[in-house]
Amino acid sequence: MTAEDNRGQWNSDLQFILACVGYSVGLGNIWRFPMLAYENGGGAFLIPYLLCSFVVGFPILYLEMSLGQFARTGPATVFRKLAPAFQGIGWGQAITSLLVAVYYNVIVGWTLLYLFGIVTGRTYEWGSCENAFNSERCASDLHYESCWDGFGGNETESMFFYNGTCGVSAEFIHSLAESQKTSPSEEYFDSYILQRTPSMDEFGGLNLKAVIALAIAWILTALCLIKGVKWIGRIALFTATVPYVIICILFVRSVTLPGAEVGLDYYLYKPDFSTILNYQTWQRAATHVCYSLAIGFGGLLSLSSFNRRNHNCFRDALIITCADGFMSVFGGTAVFSVLGFMATTLNVDIQDVVRGGTGLAFVVYPEAMNRMPLPWLWAFLFFAMLFILGISSQFGLAEVTCTALYDQFPPLRPYKAHIVCVVSFFTFVAGLLLCTGSGIYYFELFNNYSASFALMLLIGLELILVMYIYKYSNYRKDIRSMLGYPRNRFTEILGPSGAYIGFIWMIVAPLQAFTICGFVLAEVITSNDSYSGYEFPGWSKAIVWVLSSLSIVIFVFVGALNAFQSLRRGNGWRSLFQVQLDWPDRDDISRQLGTSRTSLDEGYGRYSNVVSPKEAKPHLNIVWVGDEKEHTKL
């Protein structure tokens, strides 16, 4: 049995597509997308987002899924089989996913802490200014009952709570500068959940409850990954469907809140279309599509590598794109309804309600729910949804690194449980930095820069490798060996190997990837020390550059290592840019699948740039680990 034969396989097509939806549709749909729309003209942002998602995002997503399915291997080795010089693309993707996994499970841990507070009946704590962790700046108008009792039960007065006392003059509390007052939900998040220090320079000790929550999140992740793709598929039946049910419930409740129309006006009915003329709006939309669809992270490529070779990944890529867009747009409607409700309740402009993405999920939503009947119910549904979205995406992020190790080092595959535990443990240890008093500052750096310009550069290099070094004509034949030839004029244009897909892959997508890479790199260079509502010391810039460029460093390192080993074996530079013999033979695949109309060239001549039989043997082991057993069949 070869290394590929014992990789495992999905129980069913449904479980695979649900696992992919669970991986792609995540926390970014609930807070990153609404925040981008919030900052870029409201509903006007839907135009560039949906265009980028379906015109460019879908074809690139399909490319990655088909690569994994055809080669039956993860990102660590699939690019080596196409050209050893580009193997670092896969390892760069694995490192990017690992960096994201570090902070992603921290968010899952936060949701566990909120859920624990809800099930233990302490939802009042994020709506009250009378907790031990509250400061004198805590201001709230939710202390009606206690204030009414102190003023003789006169409910006609305008009551507020500030600096530990009740007052009847709302003019004073509204006259305070925003920097002088904080909401109880903000203090609950900052002082209780995070135990945040005033600045990043003050390290602070470990937050024990955050550490415990993070450990639970990683234990759940590891247990699922140890069971393999079959268990991930079964769990996806729950994790990929329940969030849609919950968001529908929250949507109905949100649009019926007083003031919801204010948010809906901003989001849908009265958007600022002038923002469409701003190139930054399109840049942010295109960048978010990569985050949202998980393009360039290697996760969907890894998950697809466990498919049957004739699985219809083109259809699945379209379903994932639609599911992702639906959650963003539909979830955004619920979010903006809540923002409108909060703006009306607090008597402020909708632009002044929220500070950042984390503030939206962990400050504004809890505050809003405490102003609704049955606050514990809505809070439970919301945080349960966040937990499910987060943990299902985490499965895919962690699986990328594990799959990379199995494929790069085939002898390790029998020790899968050990590899999962090691990866989970070291990523958990890295996440402890985010569980300190200054952890939120490191969290923001990870959130903003762990998938920065390097992500776009890797996507661009991936497209160049497949379309121009391996050549589009060859890859189109590979796809047709799996999915068959076009059956009519429509599929010749828009089908799995149609002209539209080729045009996007060869021209539009590479131009977009490299252009956005340049813009994002410029933003990293010119970024100041204040963003996401926090101030950062000058030395944090070094962390920014490490997070932003680590994937590129890995790409260069792996390519250089392969070049060194190739030259040491006496092979020329040309061999680093040639297809390797362990790239699947499309003729064999076609015959096994019974694909019709496949009259492809035989032998080594089937690729215009393939390694010749004479050159092939010396560098079969060009990959920088021992793959001899994998290549014996050749």
Short mmCIF file of N, CA, C and O in Angstrom, two decimals, residues 335-377:
data_model
loop_
_atom_site.label_atom_id
_atom_site.label_comp_id
_atom_site.label_asym_id
_atom_site.label_seq_id
_atom_site.Cartn_x
_atom_site.Cartn_y
_atom_site.Cartn_z
N VAL A 335 -26.35 42.03 12.16
CA VAL A 335 -25.40 42.87 12.90
C VAL A 335 -25.79 44.33 12.82
O VAL A 335 -25.81 45.05 13.83
N PHE A 336 -26.14 44.81 11.62
CA PHE A 336 -26.46 46.22 11.47
C PHE A 336 -27.80 46.57 12.13
O PHE A 336 -28.01 47.70 12.56
N SER A 337 -28.68 45.60 12.23
CA SER A 337 -29.93 45.83 12.98
C SER A 337 -29.62 46.08 14.44
O SER A 337 -30.19 46.98 15.08
N VAL A 338 -28.69 45.30 14.99
CA VAL A 338 -28.29 45.49 16.39
C VAL A 338 -27.57 46.82 16.56
O VAL A 338 -27.78 47.53 17.55
N LEU A 339 -26.73 47.19 15.60
CA LEU A 339 -26.04 48.47 15.68
C LEU A 339 -27.04 49.63 15.65
O LEU A 339 -26.88 50.63 16.37
N GLY A 340 -28.06 49.51 14.81
CA GLY A 340 -29.11 50.54 14.79
C GLY A 340 -29.85 50.62 16.11
O GLY A 340 -30.17 51.71 16.60
N PHE A 341 -30.14 49.46 16.70
CA PHE A 341 -30.79 49.42 18.01
C PHE A 341 -29.94 50.11 19.08
O PHE A 341 -30.44 50.90 19.88
N MET A 342 -28.63 49.83 19.06
CA MET A 342 -27.73 50.44 20.04
C MET A 342 -27.59 51.94 19.81
O MET A 342 -27.55 52.72 20.77
N ALA A 343 -27.53 52.35 18.55
CA ALA A 343 -27.42 53.78 18.25
C ALA A 343 -28.65 54.53 18.74
O ALA A 343 -28.55 55.64 19.31
N THR A 344 -29.83 53.93 18.56
CA THR A 344 -31.07 54.55 19.03
C THR A 344 -31.13 54.58 20.54
O THR A 344 -31.51 55.60 21.15
N THR A 345 -30.75 53.49 21.18
CA THR A 345 -30.82 53.40 22.64
C THR A 345 -29.86 54.37 23.31
O THR A 345 -30.21 55.03 24.30
N LEU A 346 -28.65 54.48 22.76
CA LEU A 346 -27.63 55.34 23.37
C LEU A 346 -27.69 56.77 22.85
O LEU A 346 -26.93 57.63 23.31
N ASN A 347 -28.56 57.02 21.87
CA ASN A 347 -28.72 58.35 21.29
C ASN A 347 -27.41 58.88 20.69
O ASN A 347 -26.98 60.00 20.95
N VAL A 348 -26.75 58.02 19.90
CA VAL A 348 -25.51 58.40 19.22
C VAL A 348 -25.65 58.01 17.75
O VAL A 348 -26.56 57.28 17.35
N ASP A 349 -24.73 58.53 16.93
CA ASP A 349 -24.70 58.13 15.52
C ASP A 349 -24.24 56.68 15.40
O ASP A 349 -23.46 56.20 16.22
N ILE A 350 -24.70 56.01 14.37
CA ILE A 350 -24.35 54.60 14.20
C ILE A 350 -22.85 54.42 14.01
O ILE A 350 -22.27 53.40 14.39
N GLN A 351 -22.17 55.46 13.48
CA GLN A 351 -20.72 55.36 13.29
C GLN A 351 -19.96 55.37 14.61
O GLN A 351 -18.77 55.04 14.66
N ASP A 352 -20.63 55.76 15.72
CA ASP A 352 -19.96 55.88 17.02
C ASP A 352 -20.26 54.72 17.95
O ASP A 352 -19.87 54.75 19.13
N VAL A 353 -20.94 53.69 17.46
CA VAL A 353 -21.38 52.61 18.35
C VAL A 353 -20.25 51.66 18.69
O VAL A 353 -20.11 51.20 19.82
N VAL A 354 -19.40 51.32 17.72
CA VAL A 354 -18.43 50.25 17.89
C VAL A 354 -17.03 50.73 17.55
O VAL A 354 -16.84 51.58 16.69
N ARG A 355 -16.04 50.17 18.25
CA ARG A 355 -14.65 50.56 18.06
C ARG A 355 -13.92 49.64 17.08
O ARG A 355 -13.12 50.07 16.28
N GLY A 356 -14.14 48.34 17.14
CA GLY A 356 -13.41 47.41 16.29
C GLY A 356 -14.11 46.07 16.22
O GLY A 356 -15.19 45.88 16.79
N GLY A 357 -13.49 45.12 15.50
CA GLY A 357 -14.10 43.82 15.31
C GLY A 357 -14.37 43.08 16.60
O GLY A 357 -15.45 42.54 16.82
N THR A 358 -13.36 43.04 17.48
CA THR A 358 -13.57 42.39 18.77
C THR A 358 -14.60 43.12 19.59
O THR A 358 -15.37 42.51 20.33
N GLY A 359 -14.63 44.45 19.46
CA GLY A 359 -15.63 45.23 20.18
C GLY A 359 -17.04 44.92 19.72
O GLY A 359 -17.97 44.90 20.52
N LEU A 360 -17.18 44.63 18.42
CA LEU A 360 -18.50 44.29 17.89
C LEU A 360 -19.01 42.99 18.50
O LEU A 360 -20.15 42.90 18.94
N ALA A 361 -18.16 41.97 18.55
CA ALA A 361 -18.60 40.66 19.02
C ALA A 361 -18.69 40.56 20.53
O ALA A 361 -19.60 39.92 21.06
N PHE A 362 -17.75 41.19 21.24
CA PHE A 362 -17.66 40.97 22.67
C PHE A 362 -18.04 42.18 23.52
O PHE A 362 -17.99 42.10 24.75
N VAL A 363 -18.40 43.28 22.88
CA VAL A 363 -18.83 44.47 23.64
C VAL A 363 -20.23 44.90 23.22
O VAL A 363 -21.15 44.97 24.03
N VAL A 364 -20.41 45.19 21.92
CA VAL A 364 -21.69 45.72 21.45
C VAL A 364 -22.79 44.67 21.56
O VAL A 364 -23.89 44.96 22.06
N TYR A 365 -22.54 43.46 21.09
CA TYR A 365 -23.58 42.43 21.14
C TYR A 365 -24.00 42.09 22.57
O TYR A 365 -25.20 42.04 22.88
N PRO A 366 -23.07 41.84 23.51
CA PRO A 366 -23.51 41.60 24.90
C PRO A 366 -24.28 42.77 25.49
O PRO A 366 -25.26 42.57 26.21
N GLU A 367 -23.84 43.98 25.17
CA GLU A 367 -24.55 45.16 25.67
C GLU A 367 -25.97 45.19 25.12
O GLU A 367 -26.93 45.48 25.83
N ALA A 368 -26.11 44.89 23.83
CA ALA A 368 -27.43 44.91 23.21
C ALA A 368 -28.33 43.84 23.80
O ALA A 368 -29.53 44.07 24.03
N MET A 369 -27.79 42.67 24.06
CA MET A 369 -28.62 41.58 24.55
C MET A 369 -29.13 41.81 25.96
O MET A 369 -30.21 41.33 26.30
N ASN A 370 -28.39 42.56 26.73
CA ASN A 370 -28.86 42.88 28.08
C ASN A 370 -30.00 43.89 28.06
O ASN A 370 -30.62 44.14 29.09
N ARG A 371 -30.27 44.46 26.89
CA ARG A 371 -31.38 45.40 26.76
C ARG A 371 -32.60 44.74 26.14
O ARG A 371 -33.58 45.41 25.83
N MET A 372 -32.53 43.41 25.92
CA MET A 372 -33.65 42.67 25.34
C MET A 372 -34.32 41.81 26.40
O MET A 372 -33.70 41.47 27.41
N PRO A 373 -35.56 41.44 26.19
CA PRO A 373 -36.18 40.42 27.05
C PRO A 373 -35.43 39.10 26.90
O PRO A 373 -34.91 38.79 25.83
N LEU A 374 -35.34 38.32 27.94
CA LEU A 374 -34.62 37.05 27.96
C LEU A 374 -33.18 37.21 27.45
O LEU A 374 -32.76 36.57 26.48
N PRO A 375 -32.40 38.09 28.08
CA PRO A 375 -31.04 38.34 27.57
C PRO A 375 -30.17 37.11 27.53
O PRO A 375 -29.34 36.95 26.63
N TRP A 376 -30.35 36.18 28.48
CA TRP A 376 -29.52 34.98 28.51
C TRP A 376 -29.72 34.10 27.28
O TRP A 376 -28.79 33.47 26.79
N LEU A 377 -30.95 34.09 26.77
CA LEU A 377 -31.25 33.25 25.60
C LEU A 377 -30.53 33.75 24.37
O LEU A 377 -29.87 32.98 23.66
#
